[in-house]
GROMACS .gro file of C-alpha atoms in nm:
model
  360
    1UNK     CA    1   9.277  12.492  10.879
    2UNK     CA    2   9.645  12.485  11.020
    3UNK     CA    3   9.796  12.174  11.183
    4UNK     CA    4   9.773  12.408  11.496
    5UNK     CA    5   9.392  12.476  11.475
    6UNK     CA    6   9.336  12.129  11.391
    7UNK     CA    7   9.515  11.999  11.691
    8UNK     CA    8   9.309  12.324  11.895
    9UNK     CA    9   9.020  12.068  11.823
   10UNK     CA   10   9.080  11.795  12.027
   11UNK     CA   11   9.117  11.898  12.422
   12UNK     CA   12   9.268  11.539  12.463
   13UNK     CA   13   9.576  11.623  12.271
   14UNK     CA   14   9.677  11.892  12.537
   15UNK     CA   15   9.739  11.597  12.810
   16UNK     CA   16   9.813  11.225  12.557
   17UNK     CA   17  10.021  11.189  12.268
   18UNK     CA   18   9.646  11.002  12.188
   19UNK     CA   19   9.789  10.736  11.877
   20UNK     CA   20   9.461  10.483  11.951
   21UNK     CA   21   9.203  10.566  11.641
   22UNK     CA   22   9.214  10.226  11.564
   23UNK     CA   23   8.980  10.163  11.824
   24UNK     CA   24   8.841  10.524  11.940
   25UNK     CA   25   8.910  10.814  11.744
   26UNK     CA   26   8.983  11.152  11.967
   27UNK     CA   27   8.635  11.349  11.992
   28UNK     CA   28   8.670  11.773  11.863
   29UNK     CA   29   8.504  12.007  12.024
   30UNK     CA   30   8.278  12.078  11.741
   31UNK     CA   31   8.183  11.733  11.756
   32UNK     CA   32   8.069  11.728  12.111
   33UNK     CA   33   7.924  12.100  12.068
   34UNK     CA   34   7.656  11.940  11.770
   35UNK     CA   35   7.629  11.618  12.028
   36UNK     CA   36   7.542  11.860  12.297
   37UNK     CA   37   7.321  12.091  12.090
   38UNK     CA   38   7.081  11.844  11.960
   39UNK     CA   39   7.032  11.685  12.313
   40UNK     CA   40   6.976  12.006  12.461
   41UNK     CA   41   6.708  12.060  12.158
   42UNK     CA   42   6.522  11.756  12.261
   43UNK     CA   43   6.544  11.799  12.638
   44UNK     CA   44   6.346  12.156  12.558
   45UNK     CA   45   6.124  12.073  12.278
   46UNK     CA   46   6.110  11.715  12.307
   47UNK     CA   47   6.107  11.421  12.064
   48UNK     CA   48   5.787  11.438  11.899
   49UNK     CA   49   5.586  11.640  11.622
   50UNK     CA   50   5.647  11.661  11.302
   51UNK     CA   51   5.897  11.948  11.311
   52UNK     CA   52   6.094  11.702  11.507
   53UNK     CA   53   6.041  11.381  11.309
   54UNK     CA   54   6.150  11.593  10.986
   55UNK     CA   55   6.441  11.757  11.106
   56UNK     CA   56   6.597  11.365  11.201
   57UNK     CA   57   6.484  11.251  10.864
   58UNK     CA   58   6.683  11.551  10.704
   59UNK     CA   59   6.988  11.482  10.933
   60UNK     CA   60   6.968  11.109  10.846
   61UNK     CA   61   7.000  11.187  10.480
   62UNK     CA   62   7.257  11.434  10.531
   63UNK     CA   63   7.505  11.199  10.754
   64UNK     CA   64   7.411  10.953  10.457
   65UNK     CA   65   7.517  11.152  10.194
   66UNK     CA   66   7.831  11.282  10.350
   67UNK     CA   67   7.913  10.902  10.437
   68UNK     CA   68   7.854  10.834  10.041
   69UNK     CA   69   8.096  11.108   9.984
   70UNK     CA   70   8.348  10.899  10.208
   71UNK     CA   71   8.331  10.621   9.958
   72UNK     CA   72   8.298  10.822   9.672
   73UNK     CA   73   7.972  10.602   9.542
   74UNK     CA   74   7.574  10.765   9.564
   75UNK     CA   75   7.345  10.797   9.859
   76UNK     CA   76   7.135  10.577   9.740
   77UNK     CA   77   7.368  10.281   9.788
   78UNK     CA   78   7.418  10.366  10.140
   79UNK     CA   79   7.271  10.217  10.497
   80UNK     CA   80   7.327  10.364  10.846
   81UNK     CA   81   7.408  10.115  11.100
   82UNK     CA   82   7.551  10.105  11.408
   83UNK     CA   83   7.903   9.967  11.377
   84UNK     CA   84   8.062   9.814  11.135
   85UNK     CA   85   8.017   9.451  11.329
   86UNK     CA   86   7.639   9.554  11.267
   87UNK     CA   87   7.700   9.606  10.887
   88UNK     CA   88   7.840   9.249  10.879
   89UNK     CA   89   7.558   9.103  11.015
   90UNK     CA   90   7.329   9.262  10.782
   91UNK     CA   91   7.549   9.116  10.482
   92UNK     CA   92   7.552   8.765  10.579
   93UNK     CA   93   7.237   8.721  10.751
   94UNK     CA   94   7.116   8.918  10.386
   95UNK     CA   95   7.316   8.572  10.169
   96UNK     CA   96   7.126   8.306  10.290
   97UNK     CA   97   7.458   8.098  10.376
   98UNK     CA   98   7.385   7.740  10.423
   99UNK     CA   99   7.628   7.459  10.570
  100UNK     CA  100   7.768   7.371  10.206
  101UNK     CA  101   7.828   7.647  10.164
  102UNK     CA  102   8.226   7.794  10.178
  103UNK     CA  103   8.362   8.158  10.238
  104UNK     CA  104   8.686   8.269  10.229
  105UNK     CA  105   8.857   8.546  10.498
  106UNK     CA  106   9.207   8.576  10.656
  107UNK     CA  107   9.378   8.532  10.950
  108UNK     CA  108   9.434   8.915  11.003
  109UNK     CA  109   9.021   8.940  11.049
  110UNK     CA  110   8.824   9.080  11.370
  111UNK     CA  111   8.589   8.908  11.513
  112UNK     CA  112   8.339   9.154  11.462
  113UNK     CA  113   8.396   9.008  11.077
  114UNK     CA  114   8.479   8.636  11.185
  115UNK     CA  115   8.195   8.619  11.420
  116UNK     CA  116   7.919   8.674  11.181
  117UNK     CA  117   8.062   8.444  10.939
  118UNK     CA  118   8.140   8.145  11.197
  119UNK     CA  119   7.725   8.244  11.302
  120UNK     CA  120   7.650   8.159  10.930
  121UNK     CA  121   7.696   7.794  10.933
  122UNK     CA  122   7.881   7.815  10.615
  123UNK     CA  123   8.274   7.671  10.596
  124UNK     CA  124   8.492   7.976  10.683
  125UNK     CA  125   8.874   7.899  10.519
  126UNK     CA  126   9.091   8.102  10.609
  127UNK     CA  127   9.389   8.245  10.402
  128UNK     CA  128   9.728   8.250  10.601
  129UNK     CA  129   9.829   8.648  10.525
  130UNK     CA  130   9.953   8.778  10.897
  131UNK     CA  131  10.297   8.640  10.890
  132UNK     CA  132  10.353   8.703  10.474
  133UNK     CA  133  10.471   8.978  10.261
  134UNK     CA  134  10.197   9.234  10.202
  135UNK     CA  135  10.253   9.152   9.833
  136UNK     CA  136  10.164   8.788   9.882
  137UNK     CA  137   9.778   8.854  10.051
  138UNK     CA  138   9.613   8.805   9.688
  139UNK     CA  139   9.768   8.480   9.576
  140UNK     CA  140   9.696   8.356   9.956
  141UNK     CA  141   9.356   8.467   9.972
  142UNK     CA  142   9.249   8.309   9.610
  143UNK     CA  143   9.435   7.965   9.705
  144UNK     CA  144   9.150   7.935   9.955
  145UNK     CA  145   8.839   8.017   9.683
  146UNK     CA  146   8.644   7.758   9.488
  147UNK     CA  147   8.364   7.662   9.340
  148UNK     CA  148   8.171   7.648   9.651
  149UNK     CA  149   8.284   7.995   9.820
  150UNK     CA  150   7.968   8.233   9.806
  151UNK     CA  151   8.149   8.516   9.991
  152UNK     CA  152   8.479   8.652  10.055
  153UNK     CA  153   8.542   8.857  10.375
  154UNK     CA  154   8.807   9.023  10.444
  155UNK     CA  155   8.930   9.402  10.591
  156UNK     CA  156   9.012   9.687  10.332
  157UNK     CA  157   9.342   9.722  10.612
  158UNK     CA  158   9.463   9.508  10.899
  159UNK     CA  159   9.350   9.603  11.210
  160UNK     CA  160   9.657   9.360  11.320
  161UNK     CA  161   9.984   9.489  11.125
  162UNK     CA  162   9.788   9.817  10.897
  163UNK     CA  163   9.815   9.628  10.602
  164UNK     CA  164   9.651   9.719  10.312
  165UNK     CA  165   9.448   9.484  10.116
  166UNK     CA  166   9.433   9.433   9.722
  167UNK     CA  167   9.022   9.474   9.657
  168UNK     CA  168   9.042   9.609   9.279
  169UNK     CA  169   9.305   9.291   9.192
  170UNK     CA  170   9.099   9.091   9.411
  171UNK     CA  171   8.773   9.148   9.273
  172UNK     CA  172   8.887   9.100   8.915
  173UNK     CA  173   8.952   8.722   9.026
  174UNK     CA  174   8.627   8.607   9.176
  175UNK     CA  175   8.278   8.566   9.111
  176UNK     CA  176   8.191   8.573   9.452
  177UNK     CA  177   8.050   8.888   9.669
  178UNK     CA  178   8.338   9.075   9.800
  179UNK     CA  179   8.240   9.197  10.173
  180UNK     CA  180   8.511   9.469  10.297
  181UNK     CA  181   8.544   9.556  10.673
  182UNK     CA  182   8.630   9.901  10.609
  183UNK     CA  183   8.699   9.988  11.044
  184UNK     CA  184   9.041  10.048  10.941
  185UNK     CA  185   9.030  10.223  10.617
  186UNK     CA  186   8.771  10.465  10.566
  187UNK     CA  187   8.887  10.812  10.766
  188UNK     CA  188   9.245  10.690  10.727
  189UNK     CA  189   9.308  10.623  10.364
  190UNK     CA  190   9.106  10.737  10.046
  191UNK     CA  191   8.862  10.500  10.004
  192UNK     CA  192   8.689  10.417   9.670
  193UNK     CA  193   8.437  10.151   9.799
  194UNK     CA  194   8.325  10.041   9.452
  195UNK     CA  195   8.543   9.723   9.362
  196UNK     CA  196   8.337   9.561   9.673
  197UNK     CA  197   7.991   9.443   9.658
  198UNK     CA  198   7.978   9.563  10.021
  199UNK     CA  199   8.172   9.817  10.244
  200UNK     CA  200   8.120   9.853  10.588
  201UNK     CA  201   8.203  10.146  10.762
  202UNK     CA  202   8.286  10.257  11.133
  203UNK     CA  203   8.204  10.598  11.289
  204UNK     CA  204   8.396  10.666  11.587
  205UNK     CA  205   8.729  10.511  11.505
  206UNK     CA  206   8.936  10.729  11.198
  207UNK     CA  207   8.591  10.981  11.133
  208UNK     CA  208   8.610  11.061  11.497
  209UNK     CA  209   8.240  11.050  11.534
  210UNK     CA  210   8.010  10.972  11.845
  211UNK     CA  211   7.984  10.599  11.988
  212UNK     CA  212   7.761  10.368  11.804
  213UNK     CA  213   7.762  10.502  11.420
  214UNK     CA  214   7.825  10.350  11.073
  215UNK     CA  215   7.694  10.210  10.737
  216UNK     CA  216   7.725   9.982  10.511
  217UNK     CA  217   7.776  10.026  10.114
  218UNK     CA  218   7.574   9.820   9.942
  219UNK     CA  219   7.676   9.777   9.528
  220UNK     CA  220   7.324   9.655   9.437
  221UNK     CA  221   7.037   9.629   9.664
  222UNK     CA  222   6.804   9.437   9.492
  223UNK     CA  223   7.045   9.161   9.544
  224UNK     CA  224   7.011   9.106   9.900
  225UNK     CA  225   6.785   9.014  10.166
  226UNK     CA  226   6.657   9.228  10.418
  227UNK     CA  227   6.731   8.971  10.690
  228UNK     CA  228   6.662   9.200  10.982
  229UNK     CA  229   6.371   9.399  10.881
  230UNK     CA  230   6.314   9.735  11.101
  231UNK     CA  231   6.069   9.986  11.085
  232UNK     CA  232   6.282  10.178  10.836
  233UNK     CA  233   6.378   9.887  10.602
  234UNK     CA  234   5.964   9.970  10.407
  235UNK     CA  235   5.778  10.217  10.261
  236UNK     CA  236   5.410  10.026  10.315
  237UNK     CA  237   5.292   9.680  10.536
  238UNK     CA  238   4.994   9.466  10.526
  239UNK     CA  239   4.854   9.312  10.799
  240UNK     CA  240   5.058   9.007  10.808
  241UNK     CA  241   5.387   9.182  10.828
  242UNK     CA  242   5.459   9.135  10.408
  243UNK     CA  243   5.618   9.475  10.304
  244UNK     CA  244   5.758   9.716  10.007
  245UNK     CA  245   6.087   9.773  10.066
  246UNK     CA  246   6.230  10.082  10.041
  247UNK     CA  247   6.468  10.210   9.745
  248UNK     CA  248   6.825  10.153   9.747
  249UNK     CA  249   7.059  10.076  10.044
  250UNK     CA  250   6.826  10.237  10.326
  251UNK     CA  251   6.599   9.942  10.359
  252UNK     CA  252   6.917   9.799  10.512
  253UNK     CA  253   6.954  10.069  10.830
  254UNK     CA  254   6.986   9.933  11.127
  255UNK     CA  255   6.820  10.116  11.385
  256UNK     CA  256   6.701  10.478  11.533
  257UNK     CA  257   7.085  10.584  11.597
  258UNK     CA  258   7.021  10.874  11.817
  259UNK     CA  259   6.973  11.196  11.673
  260UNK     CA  260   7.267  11.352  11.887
  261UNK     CA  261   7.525  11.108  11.762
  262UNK     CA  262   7.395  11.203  11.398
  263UNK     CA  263   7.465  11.539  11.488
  264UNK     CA  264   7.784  11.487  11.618
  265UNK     CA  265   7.886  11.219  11.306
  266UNK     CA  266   7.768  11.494  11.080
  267UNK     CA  267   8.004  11.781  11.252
  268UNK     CA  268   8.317  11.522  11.268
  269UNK     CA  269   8.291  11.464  10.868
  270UNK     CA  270   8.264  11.834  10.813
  271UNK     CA  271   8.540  12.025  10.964
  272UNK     CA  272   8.837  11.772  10.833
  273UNK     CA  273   9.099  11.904  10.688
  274UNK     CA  274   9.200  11.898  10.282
  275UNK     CA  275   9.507  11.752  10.396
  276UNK     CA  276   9.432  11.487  10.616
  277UNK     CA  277   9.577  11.179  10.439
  278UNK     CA  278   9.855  11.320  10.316
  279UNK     CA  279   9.952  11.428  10.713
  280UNK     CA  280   9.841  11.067  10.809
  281UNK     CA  281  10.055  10.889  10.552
  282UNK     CA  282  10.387  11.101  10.605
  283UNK     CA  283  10.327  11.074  10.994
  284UNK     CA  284  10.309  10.673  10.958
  285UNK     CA  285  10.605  10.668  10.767
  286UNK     CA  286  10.774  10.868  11.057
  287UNK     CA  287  10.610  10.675  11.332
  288UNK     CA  288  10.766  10.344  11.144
  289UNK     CA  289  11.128  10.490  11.107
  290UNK     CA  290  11.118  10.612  11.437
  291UNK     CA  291  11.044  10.276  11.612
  292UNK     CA  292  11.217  10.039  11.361
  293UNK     CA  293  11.569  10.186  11.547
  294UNK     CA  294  11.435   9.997  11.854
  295UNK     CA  295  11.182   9.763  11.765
  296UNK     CA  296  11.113   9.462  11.495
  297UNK     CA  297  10.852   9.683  11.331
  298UNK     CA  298  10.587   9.434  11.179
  299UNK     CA  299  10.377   9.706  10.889
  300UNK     CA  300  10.565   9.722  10.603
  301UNK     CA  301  10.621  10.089  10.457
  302UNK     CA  302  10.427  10.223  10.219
  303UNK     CA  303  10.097  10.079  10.407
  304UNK     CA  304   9.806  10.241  10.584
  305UNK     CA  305   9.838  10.431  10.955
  306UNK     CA  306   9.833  10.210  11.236
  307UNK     CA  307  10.212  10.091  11.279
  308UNK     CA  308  10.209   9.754  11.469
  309UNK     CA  309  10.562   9.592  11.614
  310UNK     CA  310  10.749   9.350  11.834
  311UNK     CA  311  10.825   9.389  12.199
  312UNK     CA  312  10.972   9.194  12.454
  313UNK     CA  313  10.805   9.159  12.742
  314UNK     CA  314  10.411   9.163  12.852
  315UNK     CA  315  10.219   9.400  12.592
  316UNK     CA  316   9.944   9.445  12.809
  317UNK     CA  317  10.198   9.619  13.079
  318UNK     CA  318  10.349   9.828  12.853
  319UNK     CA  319  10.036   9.923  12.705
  320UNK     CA  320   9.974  10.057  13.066
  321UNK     CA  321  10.351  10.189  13.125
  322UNK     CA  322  10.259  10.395  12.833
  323UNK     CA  323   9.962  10.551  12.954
  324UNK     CA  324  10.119  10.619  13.310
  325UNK     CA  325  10.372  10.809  13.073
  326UNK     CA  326  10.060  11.066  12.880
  327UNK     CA  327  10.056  10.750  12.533
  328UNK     CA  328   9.778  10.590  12.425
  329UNK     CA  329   9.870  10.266  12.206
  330UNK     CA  330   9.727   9.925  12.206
  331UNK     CA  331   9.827   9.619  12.181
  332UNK     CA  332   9.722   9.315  11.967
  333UNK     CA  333   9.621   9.021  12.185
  334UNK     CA  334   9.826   8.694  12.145
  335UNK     CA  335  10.059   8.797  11.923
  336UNK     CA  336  10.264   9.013  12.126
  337UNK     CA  337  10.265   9.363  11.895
  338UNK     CA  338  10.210   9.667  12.007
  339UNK     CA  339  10.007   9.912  11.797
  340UNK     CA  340   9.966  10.303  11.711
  341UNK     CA  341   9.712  10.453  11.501
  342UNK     CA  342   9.869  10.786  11.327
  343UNK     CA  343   9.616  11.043  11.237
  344UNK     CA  344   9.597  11.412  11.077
  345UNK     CA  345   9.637  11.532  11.416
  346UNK     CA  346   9.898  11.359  11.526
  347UNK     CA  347  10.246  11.523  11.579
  348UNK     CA  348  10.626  11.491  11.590
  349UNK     CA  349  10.629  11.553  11.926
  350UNK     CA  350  10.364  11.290  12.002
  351UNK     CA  351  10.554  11.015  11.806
  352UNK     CA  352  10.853  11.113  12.006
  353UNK     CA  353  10.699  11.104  12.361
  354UNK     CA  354  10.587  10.713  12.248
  355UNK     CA  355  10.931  10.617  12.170
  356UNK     CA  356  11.016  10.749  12.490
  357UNK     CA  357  10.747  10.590  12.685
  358UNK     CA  358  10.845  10.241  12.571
  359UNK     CA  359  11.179  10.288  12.616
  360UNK     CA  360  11.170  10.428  13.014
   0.00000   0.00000   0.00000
């Protein structure tokens, strides 16, 4: 596909310069047409039989496998969930954290990370990374590990400034399960989810998928506990509830995610382009030269694709000045940044009509 029949995808680039992935990615037609499709399938056939039950099962395992792809590791090592906050949960409710125990994030974390692991009960330390060099994250982050941290938490990249994280380096340091919040990453950036002993992943942010999709990479699933047992996590019961887990990662979904959102998730990961993160990366860059003339731009070059700066003023406001002016950006509550989230779709002309919305 051309830029131009890429952009053709997404009706909601004909009104916004839409720069908000971050948090929702823009929805293609083709996306909405599968969403739309299935539900009209049920609402005729309905949702029972066995036709029915086997043609979910098959779209399960195809979303799962073209999720896998993503993170260039095997289906098998692969759970559906419904966000990546959900994927946390799994993960640390799986480790068995106790009050002694200690485990180490930053202070450039969501709380859909932090809030699991405050839940825990274990000691969360937290590295100081948000106002350093990009280069310094790894030495911060293993100042705060010892010999009682049983995790380490942190994003793949920022959600604050688009920073990208050191995993591989990271990883070669510690003993300790890495768990990666991969919102951020996977869509945007080539991801290689290996290094960690768990990846989570978000659907509807950088994949453009429907609402309330995801998974969670899990290195070696013998290793941890199904903590939140489901239907799905077993292959047989007894009468007591004592189950046979099923192989690999899927003992670990989360839920029935509705078969129209698989449909849609599936249709979103199939019609991206070859050249999506080189288009991303270049259109960062841009996005980053253009505002540094006016702005104390906070990402460093050479990073991921949301661009995060300075601005005087209320962030909130301009947030909605933007939007009056056809921009959707975001900003980053209490630390008074503004942020925009450059995809393969996004454009020139979309990167100019922000610098011109902040600076009406």
């Amino acid at each position: 596909m051309t830029f131009d029949e890429v952009r053709a995808q997404f009706p909601v680039l004909e009104r916004l310069a839409y720069l908000n992935a971050g948090t929702f990615g823009p929805l293609a037609r083709g996306t909405t047409g599968a969403f739309a499709a299935r539900l009209q399938a049920d609402l005729e056939q309905g949702r029972g039989g066995r036709p029915y039950y086997e043609a979910v099962h098959d779209l399960r395992s195809r979303v799962r496998a073209l999720l896998a792809a993503e993170l260039s590791v095997d289906p098998g090592q692969l759970a559906l969930t419904y966000s990546t906050s959900d994927a946390c949960n799994v993960v640390v409710g799986g480790l068995g954290l106790e009050a002694g125990d200690e485990v180490v994030t930053t202070d450039s974390e969501h709380f859909g990370l932090l809030g699991p692991l405050h839940a825990s009960g274990a000691r969360v330390r937290v590295a100081k990374i948000r106002e350093r060099p990009a280069d310094q994250a790894l030495e911060a982050i293993l100042a705060e590990t010892g010999p009682r941290t049983r995790l380490v938490a942190i994003s793949h990249v920022t959600w604050t400034a688009g920073h990208v994280l050191p995993l591989a380096e990271l990883k070669e340091h510690i003993s300790a399960p890495l768990l990666v919040d991969g919102a951020q990453s996977v869509g945007a950036i080539p991801v290689a989810a290996a290094p960690a002993d768990f990846y989570t992943v978000s659907g509807q942010k950088w994949l453009c998928g429907p609402d309330s999709t995801g998974a969670l990479y899990v290195a070696d699933p013998e290793r941890l506990r199904i903590a939140r047992p489901i239907y799905f996590s077993q292959v047989s019961y007894e009468e007591d509830g004592a189950f046979e887990p099923k192989p690999g990662a899927a003992r670990f979904d989360t839920g029935w995610i509705p078969a129209a959102s698989l449909a849609g998730l599936e249709a979103a990961l199939e019609r991206r382009p070859d050249w999506r993160f080189e288009h991303a990366r270049e259109t960062a860059e841009h996005c980053r030269s253009l505002l540094a003339r006016t702005f104390e731009v906070v990402t460093e070059p050479g990073q991921a694709t949301l661009v995060s700066f300075r601005v005087d003023g209320d962030p909130a406001a301009l947030v909605r000045q933007a939007y009056e002016r056809g921009v959707v950006i975001r900003d980053a509550p209490g630390l008074g940044w503004l942020r925009a989230s450059c995809g393969y779709w996004t454009s020139d002309d979309d990167l100019e009509r922000l610098v011109d919305a902040l600076g009406a």
